[in-house]
XYZ file of C-alpha atoms in Angstrom:
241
model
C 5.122 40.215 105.673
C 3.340 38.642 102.458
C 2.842 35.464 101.869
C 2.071 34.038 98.258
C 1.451 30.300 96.388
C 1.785 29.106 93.229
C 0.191 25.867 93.230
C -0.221 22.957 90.509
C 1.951 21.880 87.468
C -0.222 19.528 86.096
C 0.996 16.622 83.755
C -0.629 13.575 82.525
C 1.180 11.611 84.344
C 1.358 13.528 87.934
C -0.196 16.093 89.775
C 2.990 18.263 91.380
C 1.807 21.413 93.568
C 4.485 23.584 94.312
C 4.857 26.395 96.232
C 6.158 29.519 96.192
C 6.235 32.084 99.357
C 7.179 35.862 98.666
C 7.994 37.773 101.805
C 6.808 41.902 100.961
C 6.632 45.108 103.134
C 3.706 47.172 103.892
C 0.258 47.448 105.449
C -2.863 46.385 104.784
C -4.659 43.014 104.445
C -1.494 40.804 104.751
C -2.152 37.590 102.654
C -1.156 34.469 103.657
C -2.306 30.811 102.546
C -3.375 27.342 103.761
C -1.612 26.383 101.210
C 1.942 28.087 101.865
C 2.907 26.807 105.027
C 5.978 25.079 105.676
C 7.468 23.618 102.382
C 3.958 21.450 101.531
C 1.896 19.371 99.033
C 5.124 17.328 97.609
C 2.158 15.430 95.255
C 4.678 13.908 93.179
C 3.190 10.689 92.261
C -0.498 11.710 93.058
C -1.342 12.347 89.695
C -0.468 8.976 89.131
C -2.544 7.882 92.220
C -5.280 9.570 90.800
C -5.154 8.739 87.434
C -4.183 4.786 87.604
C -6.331 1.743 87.512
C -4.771 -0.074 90.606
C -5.742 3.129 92.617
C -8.958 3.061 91.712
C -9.201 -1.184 92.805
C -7.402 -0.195 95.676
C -11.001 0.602 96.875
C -12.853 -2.187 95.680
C -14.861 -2.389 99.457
C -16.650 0.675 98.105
C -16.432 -0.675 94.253
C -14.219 0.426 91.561
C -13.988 4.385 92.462
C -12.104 6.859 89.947
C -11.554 10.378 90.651
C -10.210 13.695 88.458
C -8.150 16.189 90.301
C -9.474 19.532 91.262
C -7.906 22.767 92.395
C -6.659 21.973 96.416
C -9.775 22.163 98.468
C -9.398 22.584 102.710
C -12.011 20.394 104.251
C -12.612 21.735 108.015
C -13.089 18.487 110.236
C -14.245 17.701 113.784
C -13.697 13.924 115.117
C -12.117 12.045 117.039
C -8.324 12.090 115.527
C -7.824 8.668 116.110
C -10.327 7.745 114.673
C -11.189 6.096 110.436
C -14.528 6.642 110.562
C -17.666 8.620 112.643
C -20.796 10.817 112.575
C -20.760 14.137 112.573
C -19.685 15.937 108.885
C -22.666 17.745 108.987
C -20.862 20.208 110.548
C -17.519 19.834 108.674
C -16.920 22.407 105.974
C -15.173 22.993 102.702
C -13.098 26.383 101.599
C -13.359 25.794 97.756
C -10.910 28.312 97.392
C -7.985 28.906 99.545
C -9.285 31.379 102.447
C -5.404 32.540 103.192
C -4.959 34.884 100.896
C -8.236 36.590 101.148
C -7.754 37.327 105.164
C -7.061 40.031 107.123
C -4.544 39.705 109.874
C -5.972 40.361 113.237
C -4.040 43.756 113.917
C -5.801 45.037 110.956
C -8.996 44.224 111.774
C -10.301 47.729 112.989
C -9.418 49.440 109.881
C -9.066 47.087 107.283
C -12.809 44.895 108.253
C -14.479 47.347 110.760
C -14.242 50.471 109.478
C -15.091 48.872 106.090
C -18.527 47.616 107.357
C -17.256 44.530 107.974
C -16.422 43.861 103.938
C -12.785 42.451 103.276
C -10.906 43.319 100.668
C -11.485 39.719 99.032
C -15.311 40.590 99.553
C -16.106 38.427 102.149
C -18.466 39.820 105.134
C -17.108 39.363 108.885
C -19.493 37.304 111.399
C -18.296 38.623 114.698
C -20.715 35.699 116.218
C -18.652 33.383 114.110
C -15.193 34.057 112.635
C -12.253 32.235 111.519
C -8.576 32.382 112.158
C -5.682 30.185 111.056
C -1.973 29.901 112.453
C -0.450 33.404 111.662
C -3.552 34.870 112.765
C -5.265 35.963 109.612
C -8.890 36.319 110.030
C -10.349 34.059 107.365
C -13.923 33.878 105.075
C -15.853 30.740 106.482
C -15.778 27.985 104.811
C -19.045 26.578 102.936
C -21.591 24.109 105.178
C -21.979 21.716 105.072
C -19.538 19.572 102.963
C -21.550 17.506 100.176
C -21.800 14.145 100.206
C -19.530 12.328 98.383
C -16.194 10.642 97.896
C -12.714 12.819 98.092
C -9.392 11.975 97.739
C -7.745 13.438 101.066
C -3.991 14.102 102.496
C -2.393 15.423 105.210
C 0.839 15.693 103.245
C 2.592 13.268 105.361
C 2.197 9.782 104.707
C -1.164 8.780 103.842
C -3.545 10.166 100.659
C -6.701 8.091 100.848
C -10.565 8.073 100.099
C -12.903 10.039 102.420
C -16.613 8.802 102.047
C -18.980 11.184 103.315
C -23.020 10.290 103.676
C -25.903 11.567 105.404
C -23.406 12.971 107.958
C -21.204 9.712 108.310
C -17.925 10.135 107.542
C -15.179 7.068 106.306
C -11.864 6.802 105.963
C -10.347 4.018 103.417
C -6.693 3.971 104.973
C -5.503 5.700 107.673
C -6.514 7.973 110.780
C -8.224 11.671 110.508
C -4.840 12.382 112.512
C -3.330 11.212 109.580
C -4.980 12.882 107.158
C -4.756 16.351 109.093
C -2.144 18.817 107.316
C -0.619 20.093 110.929
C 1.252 23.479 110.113
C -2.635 24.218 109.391
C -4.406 25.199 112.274
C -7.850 26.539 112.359
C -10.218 27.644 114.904
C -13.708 29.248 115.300
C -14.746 31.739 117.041
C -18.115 32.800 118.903
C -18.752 36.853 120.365
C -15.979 38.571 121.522
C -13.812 40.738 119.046
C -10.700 40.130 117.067
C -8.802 43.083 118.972
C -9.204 40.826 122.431
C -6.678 38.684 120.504
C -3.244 38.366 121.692
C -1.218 38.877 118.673
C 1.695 37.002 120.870
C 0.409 34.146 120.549
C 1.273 33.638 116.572
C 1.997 31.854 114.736
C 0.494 28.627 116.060
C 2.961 25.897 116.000
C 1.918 22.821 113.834
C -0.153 20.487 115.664
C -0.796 22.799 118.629
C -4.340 24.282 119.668
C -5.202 27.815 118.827
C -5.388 30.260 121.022
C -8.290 31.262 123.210
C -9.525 35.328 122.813
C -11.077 36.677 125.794
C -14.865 36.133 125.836
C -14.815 34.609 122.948
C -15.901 30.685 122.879
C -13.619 28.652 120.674
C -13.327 25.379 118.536
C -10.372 23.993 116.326
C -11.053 22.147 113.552
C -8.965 19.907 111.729
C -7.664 20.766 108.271
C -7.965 18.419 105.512
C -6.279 18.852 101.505
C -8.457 17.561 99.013
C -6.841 16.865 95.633
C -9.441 15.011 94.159
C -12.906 13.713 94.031
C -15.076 10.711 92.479
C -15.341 11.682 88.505
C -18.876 11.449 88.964
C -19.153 14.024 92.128
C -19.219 17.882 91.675
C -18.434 19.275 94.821
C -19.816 22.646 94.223
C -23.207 20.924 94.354
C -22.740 17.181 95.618
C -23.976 14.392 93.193
């Protein structure tokens, strides 16, 4: 199966992201997306949230904070999930593009990664000492350590969109949880040795909120996924203030 977005219908009023999933036949590097998941990013109104003046008071503890929207960004996060704020985003990263459609599912590893010297279709080079894969178990591109310092405009697409201040590896929350702020049907894991065919293709898709699965010999960590919609209109996240 195939899965595609279309994302972002921009007004000047709102910021809507839709999305569209196409289901296909055939081989190859399957693409999927962070972004397709379940019916997601219903951002009606966050335009407006981005764009008004009683958003940006709504932060007046950090001063009078305005941000521009951006393309969706995935933030991967370690922490505490109950907790607002911590150390430790060092080691968080940030897919500036979405990594789904640019995997490779795991059964196609061998001949669509391996065989290719390791070289994805997208262009990205496998790690086997450290690879990603998300819920339908689509090998994914790392993401980019480690996220720059700055302030983000972050959702879960649940219930709460809110500021994320990030500096000198401290991490903040305005509002909210990183629980809450963690998109669920978007699981994500890293992985250490092993190989991709030790993977039991069983045990996907991943359902939302659960851990990912282990792979024999292979050491593991899950990582939280976070949307970004926007950031401080001062803040270029490609290369931090």
């Amino acid at each position: 199966p195939t899965s595609m977005r279309r994302i972002q219908q921009v007004s000047s009023r709102h910021l809507n992201a839709r999305t569209l999933c196409a289901q296909g036949k055939g081989g190859g590097s399957s693409v999927g997306s962070l972004v397709c998941r379940r019916t997601l990013l219903g951002l009606v109104g966050m335009g407006s949230l981005l764009s008004s003046s009683a958003a940006s008071s709504a932060y007046a503890a950090d001063g009078k904070v305005e941000f521009r929207r951006i393309p969706t960004q995935f933030i991967a996060a370690l922490g505490d999930p109950t907790a607002s704020q911590g150390t430790g985003a060092e080691s968080w990263g940030l897919w500036r593009v979405d990594p789904g459609p640019r995997g490779v599912y795991l059964r196609d590893y061998e001949r669509a990664l391996k065989s290719k010297g390791n070289v994805a279709p997208a262009g990205w080079t496998f790690d086997d000492n450290d690879w990603w894969v998300e819920e339908h178990g689509l090998i994914m591109e790392k993401p980019d350590f480690p996220l720059p310092d700055g302030r983000y405009l972050v959702t879960g697409d649940r219930q709460v969109t809110t500021m994320l201040t990030v500096e000198n590896g401290a991490w903040k929350l305005y509002e909210g949880s990183l629980y809450d702020v963690t998109h669920l049907p978007c699981r994500s894991a890293r992985y250490s040795g092993s190989d991709p065919t030790r993977a039991n293709q069983r045990d996907f898709p991943v359902k939302p909120g659960a851990v990912m699965p282990s792979v024999e010999g292979a050491e593991k960590q899950d990582y939280a996924v976070l949307f970004v919609i926007g950031v401080e209109k001062t803040f270029d996240p490609r290369y931090g203030r």
